[in-house]
PDB file of N, CA and C in Angstrom:
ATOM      1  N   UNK A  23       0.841  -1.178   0.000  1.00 44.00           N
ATOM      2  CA  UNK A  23       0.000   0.000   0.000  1.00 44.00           C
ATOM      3  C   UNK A  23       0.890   1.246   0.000  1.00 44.00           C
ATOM      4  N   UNK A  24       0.285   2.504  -0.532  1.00 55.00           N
ATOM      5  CA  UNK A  24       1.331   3.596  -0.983  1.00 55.00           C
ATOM      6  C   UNK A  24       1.589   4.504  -0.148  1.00 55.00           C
ATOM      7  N   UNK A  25       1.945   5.029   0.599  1.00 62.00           N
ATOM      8  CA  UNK A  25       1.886   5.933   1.755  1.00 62.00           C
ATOM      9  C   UNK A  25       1.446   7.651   1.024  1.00 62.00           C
ATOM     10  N   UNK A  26       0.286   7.614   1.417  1.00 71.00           N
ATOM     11  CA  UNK A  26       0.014   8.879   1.218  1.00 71.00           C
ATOM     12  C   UNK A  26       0.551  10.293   1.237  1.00 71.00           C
ATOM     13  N   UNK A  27       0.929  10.701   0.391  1.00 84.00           N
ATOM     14  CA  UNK A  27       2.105  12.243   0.077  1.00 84.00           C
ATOM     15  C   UNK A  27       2.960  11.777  -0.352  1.00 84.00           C
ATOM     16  N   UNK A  28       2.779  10.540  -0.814  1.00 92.00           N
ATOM     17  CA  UNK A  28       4.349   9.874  -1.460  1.00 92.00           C
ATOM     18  C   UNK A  28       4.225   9.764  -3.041  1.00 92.00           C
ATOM     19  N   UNK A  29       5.385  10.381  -3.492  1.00 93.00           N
ATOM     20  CA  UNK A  29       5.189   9.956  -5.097  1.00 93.00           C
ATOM     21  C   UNK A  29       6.055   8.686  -5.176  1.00 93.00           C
ATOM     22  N   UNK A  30       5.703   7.702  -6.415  1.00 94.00           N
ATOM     23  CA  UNK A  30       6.249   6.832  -6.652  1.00 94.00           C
ATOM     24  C   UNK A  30       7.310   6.607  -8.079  1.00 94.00           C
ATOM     25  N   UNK A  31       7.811   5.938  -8.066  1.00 95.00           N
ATOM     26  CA  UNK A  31       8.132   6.076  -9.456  1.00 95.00           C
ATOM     27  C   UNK A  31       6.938   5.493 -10.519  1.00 95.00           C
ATOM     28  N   UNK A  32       6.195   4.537  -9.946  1.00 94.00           N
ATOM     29  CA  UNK A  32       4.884   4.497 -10.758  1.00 94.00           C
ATOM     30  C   UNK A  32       3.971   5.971 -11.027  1.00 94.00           C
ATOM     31  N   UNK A  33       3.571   5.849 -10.215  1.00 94.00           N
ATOM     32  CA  UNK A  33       3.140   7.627 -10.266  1.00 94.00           C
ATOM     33  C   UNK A  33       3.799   8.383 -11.215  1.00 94.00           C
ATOM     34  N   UNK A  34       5.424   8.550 -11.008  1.00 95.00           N
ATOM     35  CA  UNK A  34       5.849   8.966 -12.146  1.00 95.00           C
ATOM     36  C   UNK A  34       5.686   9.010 -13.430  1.00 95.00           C
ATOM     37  N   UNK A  35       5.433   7.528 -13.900  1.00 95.00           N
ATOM     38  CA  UNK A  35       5.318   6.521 -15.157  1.00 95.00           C
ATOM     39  C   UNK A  35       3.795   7.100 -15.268  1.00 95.00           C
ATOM     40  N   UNK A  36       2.503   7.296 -14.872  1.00 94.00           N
ATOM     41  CA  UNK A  36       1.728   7.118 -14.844  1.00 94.00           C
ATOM     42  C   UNK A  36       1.498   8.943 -15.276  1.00 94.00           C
ATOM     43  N   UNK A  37       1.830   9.563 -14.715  1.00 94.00           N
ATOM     44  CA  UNK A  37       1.533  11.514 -15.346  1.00 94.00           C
ATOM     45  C   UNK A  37       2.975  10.942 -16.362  1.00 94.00           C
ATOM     46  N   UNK A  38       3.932  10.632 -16.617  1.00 94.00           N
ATOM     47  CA  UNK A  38       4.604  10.925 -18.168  1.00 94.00           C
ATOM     48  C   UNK A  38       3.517  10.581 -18.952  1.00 94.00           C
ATOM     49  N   UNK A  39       2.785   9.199 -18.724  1.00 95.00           N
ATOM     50  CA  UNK A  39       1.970   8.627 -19.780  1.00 95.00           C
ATOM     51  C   UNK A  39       0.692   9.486 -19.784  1.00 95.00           C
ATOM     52  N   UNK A  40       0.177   9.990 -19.039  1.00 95.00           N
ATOM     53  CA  UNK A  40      -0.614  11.140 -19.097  1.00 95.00           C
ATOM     54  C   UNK A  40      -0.677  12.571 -19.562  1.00 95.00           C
ATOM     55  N   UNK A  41       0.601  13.021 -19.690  1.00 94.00           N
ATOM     56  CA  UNK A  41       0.936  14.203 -19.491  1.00 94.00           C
ATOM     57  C   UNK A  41       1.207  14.083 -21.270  1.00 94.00           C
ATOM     58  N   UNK A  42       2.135  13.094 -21.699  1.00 93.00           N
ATOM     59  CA  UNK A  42       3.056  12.930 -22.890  1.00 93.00           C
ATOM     60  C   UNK A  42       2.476  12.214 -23.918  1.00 93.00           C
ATOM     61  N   UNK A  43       1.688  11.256 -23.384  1.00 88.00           N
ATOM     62  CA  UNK A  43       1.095  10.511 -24.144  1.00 88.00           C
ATOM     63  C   UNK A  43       1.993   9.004 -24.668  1.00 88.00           C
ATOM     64  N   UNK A  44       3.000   8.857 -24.141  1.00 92.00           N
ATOM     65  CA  UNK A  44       3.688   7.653 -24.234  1.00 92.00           C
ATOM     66  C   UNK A  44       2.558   6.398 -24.067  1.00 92.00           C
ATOM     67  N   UNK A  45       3.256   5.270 -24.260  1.00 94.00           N
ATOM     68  CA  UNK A  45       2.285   3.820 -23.809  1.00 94.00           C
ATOM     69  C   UNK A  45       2.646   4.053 -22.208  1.00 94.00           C
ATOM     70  N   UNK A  46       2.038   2.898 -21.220  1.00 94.00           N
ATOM     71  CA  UNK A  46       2.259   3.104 -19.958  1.00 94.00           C
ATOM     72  C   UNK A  46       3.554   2.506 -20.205  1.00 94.00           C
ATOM     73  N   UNK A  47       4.102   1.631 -20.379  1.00 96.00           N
ATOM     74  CA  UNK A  47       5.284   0.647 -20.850  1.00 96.00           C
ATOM     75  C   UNK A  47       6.406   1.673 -21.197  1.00 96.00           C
ATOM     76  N   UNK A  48       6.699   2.035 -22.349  1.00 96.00           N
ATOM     77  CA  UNK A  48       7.163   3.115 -22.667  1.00 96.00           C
ATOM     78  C   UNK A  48       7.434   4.798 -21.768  1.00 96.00           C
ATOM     79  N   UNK A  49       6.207   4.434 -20.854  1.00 96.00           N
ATOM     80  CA  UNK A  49       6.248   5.613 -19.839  1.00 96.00           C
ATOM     81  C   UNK A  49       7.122   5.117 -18.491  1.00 96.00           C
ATOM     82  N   UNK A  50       6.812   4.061 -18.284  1.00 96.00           N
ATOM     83  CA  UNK A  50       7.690   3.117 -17.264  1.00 96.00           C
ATOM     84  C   UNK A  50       9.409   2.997 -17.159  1.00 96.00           C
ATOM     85  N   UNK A  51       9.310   2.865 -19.093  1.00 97.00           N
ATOM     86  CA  UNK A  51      10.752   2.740 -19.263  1.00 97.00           C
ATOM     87  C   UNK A  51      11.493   3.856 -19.247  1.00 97.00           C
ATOM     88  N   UNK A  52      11.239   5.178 -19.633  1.00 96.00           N
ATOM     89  CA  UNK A  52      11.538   6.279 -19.612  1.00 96.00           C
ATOM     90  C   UNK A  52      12.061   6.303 -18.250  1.00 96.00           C
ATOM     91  N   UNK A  53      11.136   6.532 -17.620  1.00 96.00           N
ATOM     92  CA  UNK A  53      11.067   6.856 -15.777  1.00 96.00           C
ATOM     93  C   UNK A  53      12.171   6.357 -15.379  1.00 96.00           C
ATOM     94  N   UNK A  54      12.800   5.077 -15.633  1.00 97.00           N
ATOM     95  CA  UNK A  54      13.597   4.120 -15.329  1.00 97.00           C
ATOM     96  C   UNK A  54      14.595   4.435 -15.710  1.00 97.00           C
ATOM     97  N   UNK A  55      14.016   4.475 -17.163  1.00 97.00           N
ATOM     98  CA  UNK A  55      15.869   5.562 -17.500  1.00 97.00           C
ATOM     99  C   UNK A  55      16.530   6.736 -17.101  1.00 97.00           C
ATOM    100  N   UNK A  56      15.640   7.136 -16.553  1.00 96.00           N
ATOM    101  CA  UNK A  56      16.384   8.809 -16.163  1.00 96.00           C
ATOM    102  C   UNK A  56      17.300   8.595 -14.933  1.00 96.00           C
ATOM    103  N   UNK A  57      16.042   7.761 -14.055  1.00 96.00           N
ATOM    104  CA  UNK A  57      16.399   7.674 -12.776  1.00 96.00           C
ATOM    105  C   UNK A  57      18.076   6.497 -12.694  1.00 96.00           C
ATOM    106  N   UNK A  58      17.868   5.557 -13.404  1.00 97.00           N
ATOM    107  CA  UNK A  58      19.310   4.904 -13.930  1.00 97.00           C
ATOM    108  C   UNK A  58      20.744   5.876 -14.225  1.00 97.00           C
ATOM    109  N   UNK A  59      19.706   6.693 -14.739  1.00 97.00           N
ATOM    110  CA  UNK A  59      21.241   7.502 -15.631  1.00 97.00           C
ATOM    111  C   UNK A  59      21.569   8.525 -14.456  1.00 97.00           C
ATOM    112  N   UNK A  60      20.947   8.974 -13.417  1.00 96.00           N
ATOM    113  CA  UNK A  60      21.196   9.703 -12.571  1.00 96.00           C
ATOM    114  C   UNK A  60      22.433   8.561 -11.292  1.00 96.00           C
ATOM    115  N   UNK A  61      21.417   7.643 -11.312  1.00 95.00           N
ATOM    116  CA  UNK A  61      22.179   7.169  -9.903  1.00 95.00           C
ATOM    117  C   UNK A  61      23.458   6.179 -10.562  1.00 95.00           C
ATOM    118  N   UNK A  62      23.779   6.548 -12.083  1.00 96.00           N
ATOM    119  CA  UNK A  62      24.879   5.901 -12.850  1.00 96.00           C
ATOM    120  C   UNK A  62      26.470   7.544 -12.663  1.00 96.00           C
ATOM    121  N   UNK A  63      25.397   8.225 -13.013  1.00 96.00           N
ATOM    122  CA  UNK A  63      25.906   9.752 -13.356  1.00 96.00           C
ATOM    123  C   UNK A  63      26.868   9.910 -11.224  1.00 96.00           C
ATOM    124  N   UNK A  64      26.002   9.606 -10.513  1.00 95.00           N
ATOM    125  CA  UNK A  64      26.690   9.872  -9.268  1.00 95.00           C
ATOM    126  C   UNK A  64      27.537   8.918  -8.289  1.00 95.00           C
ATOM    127  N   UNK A  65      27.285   7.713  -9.146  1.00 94.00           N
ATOM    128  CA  UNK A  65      28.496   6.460  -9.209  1.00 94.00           C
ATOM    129  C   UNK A  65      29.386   6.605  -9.320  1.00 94.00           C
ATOM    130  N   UNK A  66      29.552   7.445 -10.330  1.00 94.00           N
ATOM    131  CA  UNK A  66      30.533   8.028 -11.558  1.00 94.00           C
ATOM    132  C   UNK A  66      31.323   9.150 -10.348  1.00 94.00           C
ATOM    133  N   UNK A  67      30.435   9.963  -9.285  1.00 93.00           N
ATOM    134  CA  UNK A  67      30.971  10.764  -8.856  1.00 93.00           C
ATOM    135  C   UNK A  67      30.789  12.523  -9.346  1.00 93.00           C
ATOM    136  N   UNK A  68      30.068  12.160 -10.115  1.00 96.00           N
ATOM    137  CA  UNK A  68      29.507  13.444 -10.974  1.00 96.00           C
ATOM    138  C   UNK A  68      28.231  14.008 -10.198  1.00 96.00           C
ATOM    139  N   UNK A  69      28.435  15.228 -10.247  1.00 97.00           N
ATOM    140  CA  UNK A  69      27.128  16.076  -9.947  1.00 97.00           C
ATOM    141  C   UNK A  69      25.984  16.160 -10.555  1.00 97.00           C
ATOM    142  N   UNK A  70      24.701  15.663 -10.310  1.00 97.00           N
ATOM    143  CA  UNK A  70      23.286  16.385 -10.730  1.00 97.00           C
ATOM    144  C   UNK A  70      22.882  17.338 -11.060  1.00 97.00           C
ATOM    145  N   UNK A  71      22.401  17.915 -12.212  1.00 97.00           N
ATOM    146  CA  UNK A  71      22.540  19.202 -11.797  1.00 97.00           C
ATOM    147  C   UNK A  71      20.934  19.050 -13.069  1.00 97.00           C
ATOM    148  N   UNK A  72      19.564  19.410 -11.954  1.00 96.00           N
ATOM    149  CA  UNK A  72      18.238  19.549 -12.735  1.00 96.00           C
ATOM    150  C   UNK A  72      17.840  21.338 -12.942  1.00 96.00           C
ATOM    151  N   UNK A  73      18.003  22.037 -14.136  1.00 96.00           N
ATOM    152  CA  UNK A  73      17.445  22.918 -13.812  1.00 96.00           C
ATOM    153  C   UNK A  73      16.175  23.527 -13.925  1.00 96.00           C
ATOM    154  N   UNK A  74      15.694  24.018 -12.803  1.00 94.00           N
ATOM    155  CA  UNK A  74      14.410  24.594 -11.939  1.00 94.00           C
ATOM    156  C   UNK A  74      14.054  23.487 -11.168  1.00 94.00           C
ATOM    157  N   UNK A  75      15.252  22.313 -10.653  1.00 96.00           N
ATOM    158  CA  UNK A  75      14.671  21.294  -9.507  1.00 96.00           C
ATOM    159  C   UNK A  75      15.647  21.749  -9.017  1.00 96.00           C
ATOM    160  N   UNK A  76      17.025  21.254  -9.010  1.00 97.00           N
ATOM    161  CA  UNK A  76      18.143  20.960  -7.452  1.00 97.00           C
ATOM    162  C   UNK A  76      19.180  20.656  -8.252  1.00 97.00           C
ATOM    163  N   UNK A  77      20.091  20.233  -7.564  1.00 97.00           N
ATOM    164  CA  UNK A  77      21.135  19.578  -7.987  1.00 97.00           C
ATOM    165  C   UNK A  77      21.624  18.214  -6.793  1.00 97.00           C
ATOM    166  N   UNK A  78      22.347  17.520  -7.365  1.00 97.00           N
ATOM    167  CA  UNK A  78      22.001  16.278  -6.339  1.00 97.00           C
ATOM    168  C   UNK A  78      23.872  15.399  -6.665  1.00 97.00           C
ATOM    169  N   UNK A  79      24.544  15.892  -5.180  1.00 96.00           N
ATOM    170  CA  UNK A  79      25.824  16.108  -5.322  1.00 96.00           C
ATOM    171  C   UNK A  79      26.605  14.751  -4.170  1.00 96.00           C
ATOM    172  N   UNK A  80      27.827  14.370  -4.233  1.00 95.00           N
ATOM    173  CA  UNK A  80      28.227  13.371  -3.235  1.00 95.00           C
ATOM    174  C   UNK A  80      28.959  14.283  -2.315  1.00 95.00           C
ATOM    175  N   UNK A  81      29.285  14.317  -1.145  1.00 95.00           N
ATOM    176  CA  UNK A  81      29.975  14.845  -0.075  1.00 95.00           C
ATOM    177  C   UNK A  81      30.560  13.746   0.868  1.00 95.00           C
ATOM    178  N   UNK A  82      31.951  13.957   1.321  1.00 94.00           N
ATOM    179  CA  UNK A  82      32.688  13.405   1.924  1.00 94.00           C
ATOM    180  C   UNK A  82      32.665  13.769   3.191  1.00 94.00           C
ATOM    181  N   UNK A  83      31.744  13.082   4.259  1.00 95.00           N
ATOM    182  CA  UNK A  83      32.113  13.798   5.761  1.00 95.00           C
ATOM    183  C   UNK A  83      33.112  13.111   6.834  1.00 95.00           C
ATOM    184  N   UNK A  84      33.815  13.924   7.515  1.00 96.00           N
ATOM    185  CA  UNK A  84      35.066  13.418   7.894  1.00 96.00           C
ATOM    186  C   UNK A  84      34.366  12.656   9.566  1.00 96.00           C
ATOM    187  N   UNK A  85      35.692  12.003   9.640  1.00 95.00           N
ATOM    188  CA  UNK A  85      35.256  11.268  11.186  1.00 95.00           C
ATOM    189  C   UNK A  85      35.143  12.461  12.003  1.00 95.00           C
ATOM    190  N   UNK A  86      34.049  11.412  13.263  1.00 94.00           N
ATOM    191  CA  UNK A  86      34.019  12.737  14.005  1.00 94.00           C
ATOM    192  C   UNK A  86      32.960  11.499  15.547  1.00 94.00           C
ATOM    193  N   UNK A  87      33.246  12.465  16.420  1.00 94.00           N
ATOM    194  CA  UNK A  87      32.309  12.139  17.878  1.00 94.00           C
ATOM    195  C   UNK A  87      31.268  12.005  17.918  1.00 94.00           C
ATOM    196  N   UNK A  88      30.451  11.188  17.913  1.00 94.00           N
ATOM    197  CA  UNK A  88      28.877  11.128  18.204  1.00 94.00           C
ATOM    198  C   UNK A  88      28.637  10.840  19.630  1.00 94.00           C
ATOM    199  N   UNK A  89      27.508  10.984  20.172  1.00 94.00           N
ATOM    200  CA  UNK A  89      27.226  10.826  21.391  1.00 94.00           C
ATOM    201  C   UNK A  89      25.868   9.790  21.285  1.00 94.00           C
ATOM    202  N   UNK A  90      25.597   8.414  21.490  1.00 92.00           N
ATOM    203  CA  UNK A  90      24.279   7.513  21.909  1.00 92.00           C
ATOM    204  C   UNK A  90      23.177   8.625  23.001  1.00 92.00           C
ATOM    205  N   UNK A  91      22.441   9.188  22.125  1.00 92.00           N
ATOM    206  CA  UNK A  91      21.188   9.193  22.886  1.00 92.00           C
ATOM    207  C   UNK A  91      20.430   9.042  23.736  1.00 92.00           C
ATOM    208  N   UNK A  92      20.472   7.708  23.993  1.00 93.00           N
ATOM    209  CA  UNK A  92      19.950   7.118  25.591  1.00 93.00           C
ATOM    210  C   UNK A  92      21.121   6.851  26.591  1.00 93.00           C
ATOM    211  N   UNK A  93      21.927   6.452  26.068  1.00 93.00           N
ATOM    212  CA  UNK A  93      22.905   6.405  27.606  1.00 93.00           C
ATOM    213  C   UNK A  93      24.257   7.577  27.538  1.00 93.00           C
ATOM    214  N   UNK A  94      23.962   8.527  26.268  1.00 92.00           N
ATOM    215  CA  UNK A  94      24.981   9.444  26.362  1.00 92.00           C
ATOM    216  C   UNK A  94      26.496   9.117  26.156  1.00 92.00           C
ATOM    217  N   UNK A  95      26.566   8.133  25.480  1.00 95.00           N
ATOM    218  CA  UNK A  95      28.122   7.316  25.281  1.00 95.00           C
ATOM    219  C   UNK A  95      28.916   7.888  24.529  1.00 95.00           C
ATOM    220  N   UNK A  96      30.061   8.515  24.324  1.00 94.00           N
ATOM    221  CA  UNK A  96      30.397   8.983  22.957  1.00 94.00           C
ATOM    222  C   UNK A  96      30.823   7.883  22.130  1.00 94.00           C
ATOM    223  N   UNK A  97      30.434   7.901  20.960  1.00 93.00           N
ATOM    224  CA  UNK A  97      30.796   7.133  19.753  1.00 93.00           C
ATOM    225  C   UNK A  97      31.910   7.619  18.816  1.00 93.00           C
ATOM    226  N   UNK A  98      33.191   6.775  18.277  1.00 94.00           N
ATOM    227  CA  UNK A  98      33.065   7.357  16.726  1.00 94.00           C
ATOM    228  C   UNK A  98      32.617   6.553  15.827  1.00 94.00           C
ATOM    229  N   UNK A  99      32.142   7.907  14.999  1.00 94.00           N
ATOM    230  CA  UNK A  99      31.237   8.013  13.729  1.00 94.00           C
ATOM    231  C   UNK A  99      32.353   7.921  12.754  1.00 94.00           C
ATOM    232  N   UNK A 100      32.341   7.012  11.659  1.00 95.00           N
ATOM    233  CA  UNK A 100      33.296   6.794  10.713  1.00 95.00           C
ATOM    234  C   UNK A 100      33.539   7.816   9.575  1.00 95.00           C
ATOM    235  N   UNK A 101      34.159   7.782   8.698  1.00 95.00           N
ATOM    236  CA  UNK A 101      33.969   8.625   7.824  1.00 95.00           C
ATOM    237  C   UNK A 101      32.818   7.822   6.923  1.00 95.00           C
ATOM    238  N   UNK A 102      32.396   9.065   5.874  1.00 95.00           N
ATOM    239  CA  UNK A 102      31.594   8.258   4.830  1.00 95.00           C
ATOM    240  C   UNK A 102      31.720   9.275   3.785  1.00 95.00           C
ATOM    241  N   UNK A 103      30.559   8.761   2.707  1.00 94.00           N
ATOM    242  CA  UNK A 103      30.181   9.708   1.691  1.00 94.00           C
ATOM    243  C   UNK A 103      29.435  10.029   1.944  1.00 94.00           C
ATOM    244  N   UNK A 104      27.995  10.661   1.637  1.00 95.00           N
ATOM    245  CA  UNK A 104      26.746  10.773   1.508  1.00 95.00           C
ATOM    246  C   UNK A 104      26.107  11.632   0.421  1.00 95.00           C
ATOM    247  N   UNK A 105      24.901  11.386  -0.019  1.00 96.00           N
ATOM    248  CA  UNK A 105      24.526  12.289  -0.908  1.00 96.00           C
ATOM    249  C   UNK A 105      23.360  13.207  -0.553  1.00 96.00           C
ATOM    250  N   UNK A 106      23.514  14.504  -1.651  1.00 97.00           N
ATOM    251  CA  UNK A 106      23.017  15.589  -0.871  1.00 97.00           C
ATOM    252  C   UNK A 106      22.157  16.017  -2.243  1.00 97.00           C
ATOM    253  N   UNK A 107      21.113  16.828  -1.289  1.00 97.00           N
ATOM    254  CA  UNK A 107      20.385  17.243  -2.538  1.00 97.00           C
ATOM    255  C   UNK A 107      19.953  18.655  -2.259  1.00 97.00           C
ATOM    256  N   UNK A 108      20.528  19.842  -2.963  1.00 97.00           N
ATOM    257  CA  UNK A 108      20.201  20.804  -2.717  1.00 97.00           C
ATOM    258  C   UNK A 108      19.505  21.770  -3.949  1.00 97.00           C
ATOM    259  N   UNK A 109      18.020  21.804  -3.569  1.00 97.00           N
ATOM    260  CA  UNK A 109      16.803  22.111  -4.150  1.00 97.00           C
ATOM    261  C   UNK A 109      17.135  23.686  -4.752  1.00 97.00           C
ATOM    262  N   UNK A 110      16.822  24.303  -6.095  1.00 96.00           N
ATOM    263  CA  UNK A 110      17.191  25.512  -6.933  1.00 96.00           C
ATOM    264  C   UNK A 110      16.212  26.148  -6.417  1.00 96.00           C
ATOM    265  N   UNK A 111      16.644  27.721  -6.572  1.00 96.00           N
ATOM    266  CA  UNK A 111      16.026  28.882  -5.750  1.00 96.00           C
ATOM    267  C   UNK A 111      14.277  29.026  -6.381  1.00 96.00           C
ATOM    268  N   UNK A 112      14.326  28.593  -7.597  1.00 95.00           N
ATOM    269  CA  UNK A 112      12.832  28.189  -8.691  1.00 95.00           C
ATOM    270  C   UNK A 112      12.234  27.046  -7.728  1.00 95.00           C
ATOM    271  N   UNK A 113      12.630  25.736  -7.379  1.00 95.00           N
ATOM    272  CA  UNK A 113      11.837  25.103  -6.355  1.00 95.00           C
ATOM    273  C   UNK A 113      11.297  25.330  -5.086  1.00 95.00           C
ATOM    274  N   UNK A 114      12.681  25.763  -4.199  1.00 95.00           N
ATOM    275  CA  UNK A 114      12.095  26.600  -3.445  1.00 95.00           C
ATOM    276  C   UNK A 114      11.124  27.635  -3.180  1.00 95.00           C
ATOM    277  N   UNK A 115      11.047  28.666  -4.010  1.00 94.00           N
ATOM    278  CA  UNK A 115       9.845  29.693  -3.809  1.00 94.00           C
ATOM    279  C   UNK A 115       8.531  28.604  -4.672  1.00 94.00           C
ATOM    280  N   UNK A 116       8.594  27.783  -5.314  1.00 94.00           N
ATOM    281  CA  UNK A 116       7.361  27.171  -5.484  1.00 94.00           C
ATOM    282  C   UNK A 116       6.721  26.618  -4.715  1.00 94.00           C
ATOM    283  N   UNK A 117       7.501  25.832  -3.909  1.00 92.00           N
ATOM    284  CA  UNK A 117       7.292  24.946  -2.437  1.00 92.00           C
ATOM    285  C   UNK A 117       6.549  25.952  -1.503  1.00 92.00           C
ATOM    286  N   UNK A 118       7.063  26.829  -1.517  1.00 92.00           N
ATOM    287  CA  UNK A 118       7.093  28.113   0.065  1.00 92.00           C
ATOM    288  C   UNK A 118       5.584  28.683  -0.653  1.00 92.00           C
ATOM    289  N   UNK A 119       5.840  28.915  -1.369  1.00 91.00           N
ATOM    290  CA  UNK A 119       5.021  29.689  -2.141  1.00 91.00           C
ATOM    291  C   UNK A 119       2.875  28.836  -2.480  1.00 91.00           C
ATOM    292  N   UNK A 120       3.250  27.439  -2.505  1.00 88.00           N
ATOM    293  CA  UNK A 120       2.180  26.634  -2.105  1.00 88.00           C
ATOM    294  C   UNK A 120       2.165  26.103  -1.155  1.00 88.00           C
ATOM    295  N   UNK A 121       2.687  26.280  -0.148  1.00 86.00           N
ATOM    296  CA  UNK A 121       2.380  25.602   1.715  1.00 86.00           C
ATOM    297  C   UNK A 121       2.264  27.335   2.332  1.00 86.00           C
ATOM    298  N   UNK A 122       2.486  28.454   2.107  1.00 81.00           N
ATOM    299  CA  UNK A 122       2.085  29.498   2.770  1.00 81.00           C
ATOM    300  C   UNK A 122       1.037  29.608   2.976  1.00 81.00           C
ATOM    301  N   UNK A 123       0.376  30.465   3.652  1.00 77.00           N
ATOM    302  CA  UNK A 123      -1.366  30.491   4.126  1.00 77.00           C
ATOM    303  C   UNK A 123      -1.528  31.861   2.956  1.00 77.00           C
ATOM    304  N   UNK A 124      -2.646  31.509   2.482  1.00 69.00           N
ATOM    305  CA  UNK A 124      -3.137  32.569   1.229  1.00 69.00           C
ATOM    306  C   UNK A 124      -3.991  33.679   2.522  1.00 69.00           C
ATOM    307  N   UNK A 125      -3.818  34.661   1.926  1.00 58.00           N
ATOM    308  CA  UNK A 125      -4.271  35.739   2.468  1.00 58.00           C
ATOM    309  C   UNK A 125      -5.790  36.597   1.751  1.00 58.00           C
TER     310      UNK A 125
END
């Protein structure tokens, strides 16, 4: 079952084929491809870069102290990569701009 406020990549597949007029199949495969070529593109180590969405980048964070929560322990936290996604100034005011209270 789909969790409500959640888009899917079906969902996705489902407005291309709506929107574009592709087969659903064809709309499926698309979807698949983008999303492939993205998480191929940052394999690679390469930056995202959607414009009027975000850009969607790898970052290296260095070791460092954590502290456990419930018993307050300090930990170390290893290094890692992680990926980051930081949303274009066009998404943002769209976002802000439909969750504000209309006046």
């Amino acid at each position: 079952m789909q969790n409500p406020g959640t888009v899917t990549r079906a969902d996705l597949a489902e407005a291309v084929y709506r929107e574009i007029g592709l087969s659903r199949t064809e709309s499926s495969e698309l979807v698949e491809s983008v999303i492939d070529y993205i998480c191929e593109a940052l394999l690679k180590g390469e930056n995202v870069k959607l414009a009027g969405f975000g850009t969607f980048s790898l970052r290296d964070k260095k070791e460092r102290i954590g502290r456990n929560p419930k018993t307050g322990e300090e930990v170390p936290i290893t290094s890692r990569r992680v990926l980051v996604f930081k949303p274009s100034q066009v998404l943002r005011e769209r976002v802000d701009s439909a969750l504000s209270p209309k006046k």
